[in-house]
Amino acid sequence: MSLDVSPALLEQAERGEVDEAAFVDCVRTSLPYAWGMISSLVDRLKADGGDFADNQTPPPNEQARGQLLRALASDAIRGSLERYFGVRLAFQNCHRVAVFPLDPAVDQRLARFTSVRGQLLNQSPELRDC
């Protein structure tokens, strides 16, 4: 299972609309490694400025790697995280997460990061089985 969903949150979903803040809290508690990674990148982007902040260190274990994959592969989770943190998220390989500000001035940099060329240039033999 991807998220540890409380009975109350599940009831909300069964009734219709879900409180996004409650969903974000579910993500925070269910995927702590992914949450910590993204929040630390957001903090770094705010402190350092620039076009983006990214992580290039592989996760410490498969559980952490799985959390990143679940958080960034799910449109609902990814979208909620982007809205919560006020950033755009990008993802390469099994660990390279990047946060970009919601600023059209960095659109070209985001496009380069998420391009086929960017993906190919981020390859290495160590990451082949990640």
PDB file of C-alpha atoms in Angstrom:
ATOM      1  CA  MET A   1       0.000   0.000   0.000  1.00  0.00           C
ATOM      2  CA  SER A   2       1.257   3.433  -0.883  1.00  0.00           C
ATOM      3  CA  LEU A   3      -0.355   5.532   1.851  1.00  0.00           C
ATOM      4  CA  ASP A   4      -1.483   4.824   5.409  1.00  0.00           C
ATOM      5  CA  VAL A   5      -5.015   6.176   5.068  1.00  0.00           C
ATOM      6  CA  SER A   6      -6.956   6.822   8.254  1.00  0.00           C
ATOM      7  CA  PRO A   7     -10.552   5.619   8.483  1.00  0.00           C
ATOM      8  CA  ALA A   8     -11.723   9.250   8.670  1.00  0.00           C
ATOM      9  CA  LEU A   9      -9.903  10.191   5.468  1.00  0.00           C
ATOM     10  CA  LEU A  10     -11.227   7.103   3.730  1.00  0.00           C
ATOM     11  CA  GLU A  11     -14.754   8.076   4.822  1.00  0.00           C
ATOM     12  CA  GLN A  12     -14.240  11.531   3.293  1.00  0.00           C
ATOM     13  CA  ALA A  13     -13.206   9.948   0.012  1.00  0.00           C
ATOM     14  CA  GLU A  14     -16.200   7.618   0.045  1.00  0.00           C
ATOM     15  CA  ARG A  15     -18.556  10.574   0.643  1.00  0.00           C
ATOM     16  CA  GLY A  16     -17.067  12.718  -2.118  1.00  0.00           C
ATOM     17  CA  GLU A  17     -14.736  15.634  -1.636  1.00  0.00           C
ATOM     18  CA  VAL A  18     -11.525  15.192   0.352  1.00  0.00           C
ATOM     19  CA  ASP A  19      -9.884  17.944   2.369  1.00  0.00           C
ATOM     20  CA  GLU A  20      -6.556  18.446   0.600  1.00  0.00           C
ATOM     21  CA  ALA A  21      -4.811  19.463   3.824  1.00  0.00           C
ATOM     22  CA  ALA A  22      -5.792  16.111   5.332  1.00  0.00           C
ATOM     23  CA  PHE A  23      -4.532  14.342   2.218  1.00  0.00           C
ATOM     24  CA  VAL A  24      -1.210  16.211   2.373  1.00  0.00           C
ATOM     25  CA  ASP A  25      -0.876  15.245   6.044  1.00  0.00           C
ATOM     26  CA  CYS A  26      -1.505  11.613   5.063  1.00  0.00           C
ATOM     27  CA  VAL A  27       1.304  11.879   2.492  1.00  0.00           C
ATOM     28  CA  ARG A  28       3.613  13.517   5.064  1.00  0.00           C
ATOM     29  CA  THR A  29       3.124  10.729   7.591  1.00  0.00           C
ATOM     30  CA  SER A  30       3.016   7.857   5.066  1.00  0.00           C
ATOM     31  CA  LEU A  31       6.043   8.867   2.996  1.00  0.00           C
ATOM     32  CA  PRO A  32       8.406  10.559   5.476  1.00  0.00           C
ATOM     33  CA  TYR A  33      11.565  10.143   3.392  1.00  0.00           C
ATOM     34  CA  ALA A  34       9.951  11.653   0.297  1.00  0.00           C
ATOM     35  CA  TRP A  35       8.382  14.431   2.374  1.00  0.00           C
ATOM     36  CA  GLY A  36      11.702  15.238   4.032  1.00  0.00           C
ATOM     37  CA  MET A  37      13.541  15.251   0.723  1.00  0.00           C
ATOM     38  CA  ILE A  38      11.069  17.587  -0.945  1.00  0.00           C
ATOM     39  CA  SER A  39      10.709  19.914   2.035  1.00  0.00           C
ATOM     40  CA  SER A  40      14.493  20.204   2.407  1.00  0.00           C
ATOM     41  CA  LEU A  41      14.813  21.073  -1.281  1.00  0.00           C
ATOM     42  CA  VAL A  42      12.086  23.702  -0.941  1.00  0.00           C
ATOM     43  CA  ASP A  43      13.926  25.186   2.056  1.00  0.00           C
ATOM     44  CA  ARG A  44      17.190  25.209   0.084  1.00  0.00           C
ATOM     45  CA  LEU A  45      15.530  26.863  -2.911  1.00  0.00           C
ATOM     46  CA  LYS A  46      14.089  29.580  -0.671  1.00  0.00           C
ATOM     47  CA  ALA A  47      17.420  30.148   1.107  1.00  0.00           C
ATOM     48  CA  ASP A  48      19.708  30.006  -1.927  1.00  0.00           C
ATOM     49  CA  GLY A  49      17.422  31.314  -4.648  1.00  0.00           C
ATOM     50  CA  GLY A  50      18.292  30.358  -8.185  1.00  0.00           C
ATOM     51  CA  ASP A  51      16.429  28.439 -10.840  1.00  0.00           C
ATOM     52  CA  PHE A  52      16.020  25.201  -8.876  1.00  0.00           C
ATOM     53  CA  ALA A  53      17.279  22.976  -6.072  1.00  0.00           C
ATOM     54  CA  ASP A  54      17.875  19.284  -6.601  1.00  0.00           C
ATOM     55  CA  ASN A  55      19.039  16.128  -4.882  1.00  0.00           C
ATOM     56  CA  GLN A  56      21.713  13.968  -6.494  1.00  0.00           C
ATOM     57  CA  THR A  57      22.306  11.549  -3.622  1.00  0.00           C
ATOM     58  CA  PRO A  58      20.647   8.143  -4.018  1.00  0.00           C
ATOM     59  CA  PRO A  59      18.216   7.147  -1.264  1.00  0.00           C
ATOM     60  CA  PRO A  60      19.751   5.150   1.597  1.00  0.00           C
ATOM     61  CA  ASN A  61      17.628   2.046   0.951  1.00  0.00           C
ATOM     62  CA  GLU A  62      14.873   0.551  -1.179  1.00  0.00           C
ATOM     63  CA  GLN A  63      12.128   1.694   1.183  1.00  0.00           C
ATOM     64  CA  ALA A  64      13.210   5.327   0.767  1.00  0.00           C
ATOM     65  CA  ARG A  65      13.545   4.899  -2.992  1.00  0.00           C
ATOM     66  CA  GLY A  66      10.028   3.455  -3.093  1.00  0.00           C
ATOM     67  CA  GLN A  67       8.670   6.458  -1.238  1.00  0.00           C
ATOM     68  CA  LEU A  68      10.130   8.839  -3.810  1.00  0.00           C
ATOM     69  CA  LEU A  69       8.737   6.773  -6.642  1.00  0.00           C
ATOM     70  CA  ARG A  70       5.265   6.625  -5.077  1.00  0.00           C
ATOM     71  CA  ALA A  71       5.198  10.348  -4.308  1.00  0.00           C
ATOM     72  CA  LEU A  72       6.335  11.479  -7.725  1.00  0.00           C
ATOM     73  CA  ALA A  73       4.642   8.865  -9.894  1.00  0.00           C
ATOM     74  CA  SER A  74       1.182   9.612  -8.500  1.00  0.00           C
ATOM     75  CA  ASP A  75      -0.457  12.595 -10.178  1.00  0.00           C
ATOM     76  CA  ALA A  76      -2.631  13.192  -7.095  1.00  0.00           C
ATOM     77  CA  ILE A  77       0.265  13.096  -4.620  1.00  0.00           C
ATOM     78  CA  ARG A  78       2.619  15.085  -6.830  1.00  0.00           C
ATOM     79  CA  GLY A  79      -0.018  17.728  -7.556  1.00  0.00           C
ATOM     80  CA  SER A  80      -0.902  18.102  -3.886  1.00  0.00           C
ATOM     81  CA  LEU A  81       2.769  18.450  -2.943  1.00  0.00           C
ATOM     82  CA  GLU A  82       3.287  21.082  -5.636  1.00  0.00           C
ATOM     83  CA  ARG A  83       0.295  23.073  -4.399  1.00  0.00           C
ATOM     84  CA  TYR A  84       1.269  22.692  -0.746  1.00  0.00           C
ATOM     85  CA  PHE A  85       4.890  23.778  -1.221  1.00  0.00           C
ATOM     86  CA  GLY A  86       4.174  26.256  -4.049  1.00  0.00           C
ATOM     87  CA  VAL A  87       6.719  24.712  -6.421  1.00  0.00           C
ATOM     88  CA  ARG A  88       6.934  22.558  -9.512  1.00  0.00           C
ATOM     89  CA  LEU A  89       8.501  19.132  -9.034  1.00  0.00           C
ATOM     90  CA  ALA A  90      10.688  17.314 -11.528  1.00  0.00           C
ATOM     91  CA  PHE A  91      12.095  13.809 -11.274  1.00  0.00           C
ATOM     92  CA  GLN A  92      14.874  11.865 -13.022  1.00  0.00           C
ATOM     93  CA  ASN A  93      16.057   8.318 -12.477  1.00  0.00           C
ATOM     94  CA  CYS A  94      15.177   6.853  -9.106  1.00  0.00           C
ATOM     95  CA  HIS A  95      16.354   9.687  -6.912  1.00  0.00           C
ATOM     96  CA  ARG A  96      17.035  13.012  -8.608  1.00  0.00           C
ATOM     97  CA  VAL A  97      14.217  15.189  -7.381  1.00  0.00           C
ATOM     98  CA  ALA A  98      14.218  18.885  -8.225  1.00  0.00           C
ATOM     99  CA  VAL A  99      12.006  21.754  -7.120  1.00  0.00           C
ATOM    100  CA  PHE A 100      11.449  24.768  -9.329  1.00  0.00           C
ATOM    101  CA  PRO A 101       9.767  28.014  -8.281  1.00  0.00           C
ATOM    102  CA  LEU A 102       6.413  28.960  -9.783  1.00  0.00           C
ATOM    103  CA  ASP A 103       8.125  31.596 -11.891  1.00  0.00           C
ATOM    104  CA  PRO A 104       7.852  31.696 -15.675  1.00  0.00           C
ATOM    105  CA  ALA A 105      11.452  32.954 -15.749  1.00  0.00           C
ATOM    106  CA  VAL A 106      12.666  29.398 -14.997  1.00  0.00           C
ATOM    107  CA  ASP A 107      10.446  27.636 -17.545  1.00  0.00           C
ATOM    108  CA  GLN A 108      13.346  27.089 -19.940  1.00  0.00           C
ATOM    109  CA  ARG A 109      15.505  25.614 -17.177  1.00  0.00           C
ATOM    110  CA  LEU A 110      12.671  23.276 -16.171  1.00  0.00           C
ATOM    111  CA  ALA A 111      12.214  22.261 -19.819  1.00  0.00           C
ATOM    112  CA  ARG A 112      15.946  21.448 -20.086  1.00  0.00           C
ATOM    113  CA  PHE A 113      15.847  19.428 -16.852  1.00  0.00           C
ATOM    114  CA  THR A 114      12.847  17.380 -17.982  1.00  0.00           C
ATOM    115  CA  SER A 115      13.949  16.978 -21.608  1.00  0.00           C
ATOM    116  CA  VAL A 116      15.048  13.754 -23.243  1.00  0.00           C
ATOM    117  CA  ARG A 117      18.545  15.229 -23.440  1.00  0.00           C
ATOM    118  CA  GLY A 118      18.499  16.048 -19.718  1.00  0.00           C
ATOM    119  CA  GLN A 119      17.389  12.515 -18.911  1.00  0.00           C
ATOM    120  CA  LEU A 120      20.158  10.987 -21.020  1.00  0.00           C
ATOM    121  CA  LEU A 121      22.831  13.215 -19.538  1.00  0.00           C
ATOM    122  CA  ASN A 122      21.767  12.162 -16.030  1.00  0.00           C
ATOM    123  CA  GLN A 123      22.505   8.485 -16.654  1.00  0.00           C
ATOM    124  CA  SER A 124      25.311   6.525 -15.075  1.00  0.00           C
ATOM    125  CA  PRO A 125      26.157   2.832 -14.702  1.00  0.00           C
ATOM    126  CA  GLU A 126      25.640   3.030 -10.915  1.00  0.00           C
ATOM    127  CA  LEU A 127      22.013   4.016 -11.424  1.00  0.00           C
ATOM    128  CA  ARG A 128      21.146   1.398 -13.992  1.00  0.00           C
ATOM    129  CA  ASP A 129      19.435  -0.862 -11.479  1.00  0.00           C
ATOM    130  CA  CYS A 130      17.817   1.733  -9.281  1.00  0.00           C
TER     131      CYS A 130
END
